[in-house]
Structure formats: C-alpha cells, structure tokens
mmCIF file of C-alpha atoms in Angstrom:
data_model
loop_
_atom_site.group_PDB
_atom_site.id
_atom_site.type_symbol
_atom_site.label_atom_id
_atom_site.label_comp_id
_atom_site.label_asym_id
_atom_site.label_seq_id
_atom_site.Cartn_x
_atom_site.Cartn_y
_atom_site.Cartn_z
ATOM 1 C CA MET A 1 -45.901 97.814 249.225
ATOM 2 C CA LYS A 2 -45.467 95.587 246.164
ATOM 3 C CA LYS A 3 -46.901 92.630 248.060
ATOM 4 C CA THR A 4 -49.947 94.668 249.054
ATOM 5 C CA ILE A 5 -50.564 95.778 245.482
ATOM 6 C CA LEU A 6 -50.173 92.214 244.220
ATOM 7 C CA LEU A 7 -52.553 90.909 246.871
ATOM 8 C CA LEU A 8 -55.157 93.562 246.096
ATOM 9 C CA SER A 9 -54.829 92.860 242.358
ATOM 10 C CA PHE A 10 -55.273 89.135 242.959
ATOM 11 C CA LEU A 11 -58.348 89.712 245.127
ATOM 12 C CA LEU A 12 -59.889 92.010 242.531
ATOM 13 C CA ILE A 13 -59.253 89.539 239.704
ATOM 14 C CA SER A 14 -60.603 86.663 241.822
ATOM 15 C CA THR A 15 -63.744 88.601 242.666
ATOM 16 C CA VAL A 16 -64.376 89.542 239.056
ATOM 17 C CA THR A 17 -63.569 86.041 237.844
ATOM 18 C CA PHE A 18 -65.932 84.318 240.262
ATOM 19 C CA ALA A 19 -68.665 86.899 239.745
ATOM 20 C CA GLN A 20 -69.126 86.176 236.028
ATOM 21 C CA LYS A 21 -72.535 84.557 235.512
ATOM 22 C CA LYS A 22 -72.535 83.920 231.771
ATOM 23 C CA PHE A 23 -70.229 83.673 228.785
ATOM 24 C CA ASP A 24 -69.836 86.738 226.585
ATOM 25 C CA ASP A 25 -70.857 86.803 222.926
ATOM 26 C CA LYS A 26 -67.291 86.250 221.745
ATOM 27 C CA ALA A 27 -67.064 82.951 223.649
ATOM 28 C CA LEU A 28 -70.573 81.858 222.693
ATOM 29 C CA SER A 29 -70.069 82.472 218.977
ATOM 30 C CA TYR A 30 -66.705 80.681 218.838
ATOM 31 C CA LYS A 31 -66.845 77.698 216.461
ATOM 32 C CA MET A 32 -65.568 74.412 217.864
ATOM 33 C CA GLU A 33 -65.086 70.972 216.386
ATOM 34 C CA LEU A 34 -66.918 67.893 217.602
ATOM 35 C CA LEU A 35 -65.409 64.405 217.523
ATOM 36 C CA ASP A 36 -67.433 63.576 214.421
ATOM 37 C CA GLY A 37 -65.889 66.526 212.560
ATOM 38 C CA GLN A 38 -68.918 68.804 212.761
ATOM 39 C CA SER A 39 -68.381 72.445 213.651
ATOM 40 C CA LYS A 40 -70.716 74.201 216.089
ATOM 41 C CA SER A 41 -70.673 77.401 218.058
ATOM 42 C CA PHE A 42 -70.086 77.133 221.773
ATOM 43 C CA LYS A 43 -73.626 78.463 222.244
ATOM 44 C CA GLU A 44 -75.037 75.587 220.155
ATOM 45 C CA ILE A 45 -72.982 73.091 222.131
ATOM 46 C CA LEU A 46 -74.185 74.455 225.474
ATOM 47 C CA LYS A 47 -77.814 74.440 224.299
ATOM 48 C CA LYS A 48 -77.647 70.624 224.241
ATOM 49 C CA TYR A 49 -77.146 70.648 228.025
ATOM 50 C CA LYS A 50 -79.938 73.019 228.972
ATOM 51 C CA GLY A 51 -81.482 71.861 232.238
ATOM 52 C CA LYS A 52 -78.333 69.971 233.297
ATOM 53 C CA ASN A 53 -75.418 70.795 235.542
ATOM 54 C CA VAL A 54 -72.192 70.871 233.520
ATOM 55 C CA LEU A 55 -68.542 70.734 234.532
ATOM 56 C CA ILE A 56 -66.345 72.097 231.758
ATOM 57 C CA ASP A 57 -62.736 70.903 231.805
ATOM 58 C CA VAL A 58 -60.493 73.054 229.597
ATOM 59 C CA TRP A 59 -57.369 71.003 228.969
ATOM 60 C CA ALA A 60 -54.690 69.888 226.490
ATOM 61 C CA SER A 61 -52.738 66.687 225.920
ATOM 62 C CA TRP A 62 -49.403 68.513 226.385
ATOM 63 C CA CYS A 63 -50.394 69.838 229.829
ATOM 64 C CA PRO A 64 -48.925 67.768 232.705
ATOM 65 C CA ASP A 65 -51.293 69.313 235.269
ATOM 66 C CA CYS A 66 -54.262 68.410 233.059
ATOM 67 C CA ILE A 67 -53.173 64.778 232.838
ATOM 68 C CA LYS A 68 -52.356 64.664 236.555
ATOM 69 C CA GLY A 69 -55.887 65.925 237.310
ATOM 70 C CA LEU A 70 -57.691 63.278 235.260
ATOM 71 C CA PRO A 71 -57.935 60.675 238.073
ATOM 72 C CA LYS A 72 -59.771 63.237 240.238
ATOM 73 C CA VAL A 73 -62.078 64.096 237.337
ATOM 74 C CA LYS A 74 -62.814 60.384 236.901
ATOM 75 C CA GLU A 75 -63.643 60.159 240.631
ATOM 76 C CA LEU A 76 -66.059 63.065 240.207
ATOM 77 C CA GLN A 77 -67.669 61.262 237.272
ATOM 78 C CA GLU A 78 -68.280 58.255 239.512
ATOM 79 C CA GLN A 79 -69.591 60.376 242.408
ATOM 80 C CA TYR A 80 -71.833 62.571 240.244
ATOM 81 C CA PRO A 81 -73.164 60.492 237.333
ATOM 82 C CA ASN A 82 -75.830 63.112 236.521
ATOM 83 C CA LEU A 83 -73.238 65.855 236.073
ATOM 84 C CA VAL A 84 -72.289 66.423 232.426
ATOM 85 C CA PHE A 85 -68.524 66.468 231.830
ATOM 86 C CA LEU A 86 -67.628 68.629 228.848
ATOM 87 C CA PHE A 87 -63.961 68.562 227.855
ATOM 88 C CA ILE A 88 -62.686 71.472 225.747
ATOM 89 C CA ASP A 89 -59.304 70.688 224.267
ATOM 90 C CA MET A 90 -56.733 73.404 223.557
ATOM 91 C CA ASP A 91 -54.210 71.326 221.597
ATOM 92 C CA LYS A 92 -52.559 72.625 218.431
ATOM 93 C CA ASN A 93 -54.140 69.918 216.264
ATOM 94 C CA THR A 94 -57.008 67.460 216.342
ATOM 95 C CA GLU A 95 -54.818 64.358 216.045
ATOM 96 C CA LYS A 96 -53.217 64.981 219.451
ATOM 97 C CA TRP A 97 -56.632 65.743 220.921
ATOM 98 C CA LYS A 98 -58.240 62.528 219.670
ATOM 99 C CA SER A 99 -55.199 60.425 220.547
ATOM 100 C CA ALA A 100 -55.182 61.727 224.138
ATOM 101 C CA ILE A 101 -58.882 60.946 224.608
ATOM 102 C CA ASP A 102 -58.148 57.320 223.728
ATOM 103 C CA LYS A 103 -54.817 57.107 225.556
ATOM 104 C CA TYR A 104 -56.200 58.436 228.848
ATOM 105 C CA GLU A 105 -59.666 56.878 228.397
ATOM 106 C CA ILE A 106 -61.442 60.173 228.998
ATOM 107 C CA LYS A 107 -65.207 59.680 229.151
ATOM 108 C CA GLY A 108 -67.565 62.569 228.544
ATOM 109 C CA GLU A 109 -68.412 65.065 225.850
ATOM 110 C CA HIS A 110 -65.426 66.294 223.831
ATOM 111 C CA ILE A 111 -64.904 69.406 221.758
ATOM 112 C CA TYR A 112 -61.858 70.986 220.203
ATOM 113 C CA ALA A 113 -61.128 74.712 220.328
ATOM 114 C CA SER A 114 -58.599 75.412 217.582
ATOM 115 C CA GLY A 115 -55.956 78.003 218.246
ATOM 116 C CA GLY A 116 -55.019 76.851 221.718
ATOM 117 C CA MET A 117 -54.988 78.993 224.827
ATOM 118 C CA LYS A 118 -54.369 82.197 222.875
ATOM 119 C CA SER A 119 -57.392 81.676 220.628
ATOM 120 C CA ASP A 120 -60.321 84.080 220.700
ATOM 121 C CA PHE A 121 -62.112 81.558 222.896
ATOM 122 C CA GLY A 122 -59.165 81.432 225.308
ATOM 123 C CA LYS A 123 -59.151 85.227 225.475
ATOM 124 C CA ALA A 124 -62.926 85.366 225.926
ATOM 125 C CA ILE A 125 -62.736 83.183 229.038
ATOM 126 C CA THR A 126 -59.513 84.860 230.253
ATOM 127 C CA LEU A 127 -57.683 81.564 229.996
ATOM 128 C CA ASP A 128 -54.371 81.965 231.787
ATOM 129 C CA TRP A 129 -53.889 78.413 233.062
ATOM 130 C CA ILE A 130 -55.008 74.899 232.287
ATOM 131 C CA PRO A 131 -56.574 72.797 233.474
ATOM 132 C CA ARG A 132 -59.440 75.178 234.025
ATOM 133 C CA TYR A 133 -62.739 74.028 235.448
ATOM 134 C CA ILE A 134 -65.941 75.971 234.864
ATOM 135 C CA LEU A 135 -69.168 74.848 236.518
ATOM 136 C CA LEU A 136 -72.609 75.631 235.097
ATOM 137 C CA ASN A 137 -75.898 75.107 236.886
ATOM 138 C CA LYS A 138 -79.107 73.832 235.282
ATOM 139 C CA LYS A 139 -80.045 77.386 234.250
ATOM 140 C CA GLY A 140 -76.808 77.618 232.270
ATOM 141 C CA GLU A 141 -75.374 80.148 234.709
ATOM 142 C CA ILE A 142 -71.718 80.028 235.606
ATOM 143 C CA VAL A 143 -71.432 79.183 239.304
ATOM 144 C CA ILE A 144 -67.649 78.633 239.253
ATOM 145 C CA PHE A 145 -65.718 80.454 236.528
ATOM 146 C CA ARG A 146 -62.169 79.566 237.469
ATOM 147 C CA ALA A 147 -60.895 76.552 239.347
ATOM 148 C CA ILE A 148 -57.498 75.160 238.394
ATOM 149 C CA THR A 149 -57.678 71.824 240.176
ATOM 150 C CA ALA A 150 -60.422 69.223 240.115
ATOM 151 C CA ASP A 151 -60.181 68.957 243.893
ATOM 152 C CA ASP A 152 -60.588 72.690 244.535
ATOM 153 C CA SER A 153 -62.616 72.907 247.760
ATOM 154 C CA LYS A 154 -64.986 75.588 246.462
ATOM 155 C CA LEU A 155 -65.589 73.579 243.278
ATOM 156 C CA LEU A 156 -66.289 70.370 245.207
ATOM 157 C CA THR A 157 -68.629 72.098 247.658
ATOM 158 C CA THR A 158 -70.523 73.770 244.843
ATOM 159 C CA ILE A 159 -70.886 70.518 242.879
ATOM 160 C CA LYS A 160 -72.158 68.786 246.004
ATOM 161 C CA ASN A 161 -74.750 71.511 246.585
ATOM 162 C CA LEU A 162 -76.066 71.705 243.023
ATOM 163 C CA LYS A 163 -79.684 70.712 242.694
#
C-alpha cells in the first residue's frame, strides 16, 4: 500500500512538474547577480534571450553531481551551438561561484542566486535537487521543467526537436 501511494505521489508530482509552462511571479521577480556585479531580476535576464532556445543549468560548486554532469553539458554545447546555456549558481557566496566557473572552464551565461537552494527562487522553482535542467523554447515557454541529468532522454529528445 505504501509503495502504491508513493508511486501515485511521484506520478502526480512529475505530471505537475512537467506541465508548468512559465515561471511564477516570485521566480521572475527574484534579483540575481551577474558576473559584472550588476543585479537584475530573473525576468530581466530571461528577456535578453527572447526568441532563443535556452537550457538553464541550476548548479553549485559544492555539488558533486553538478560537476560530474559538466562534461555532458559541454558536449551539448558543441552539438547545439545555437542553444543558450544559462547557468544559475546556488552557492553560498559569489567567490566560490566565480572560482568554479574558472576552475571547470564553464562557458555560457552565468548568474548567481543568493540564498542557495532554500532561497525564494529555489522555492519558486520547487528546487529539490541539483543539478536541475530547465529547457525554454523560443517563445520563453518551459518545455522541460525538471531534468536532473544532462543526458536525460526526454531532455535530449526535446532539445533535438526544438526549432
């Protein structure tokens, strides 16, 4: 009985998670830091990529799964040069964030979400695990809301089929 309830709960959460088409106001209004020290809302950051497909990688330098997934992300960058790679860091401070970008030679757009996974932004996107990959189409709609590996089959298929 417990297994059935757990399975049904998982299926319900998965359905709701994948069905989300846009970020809520709490996520969009969250202020984030750019590499140059500027602060912008997530909405302002996303506006820059209007008309482009975007893969958001929510990660942190302390996360072994995030670091382990970077080679696959780099492969995706080579395969899909027109896909924007937006890295949202969840570290506790900006020094670790900036150091990790250099250390792991992470290419793409970088922003820092202060407060880590339990921040208002983390709560707004129901962040329960990192890495977390979110895929946006050219209309800015969320087509994948939760993938936890860069080689997730649904994520890869969806990226391949984006126009």
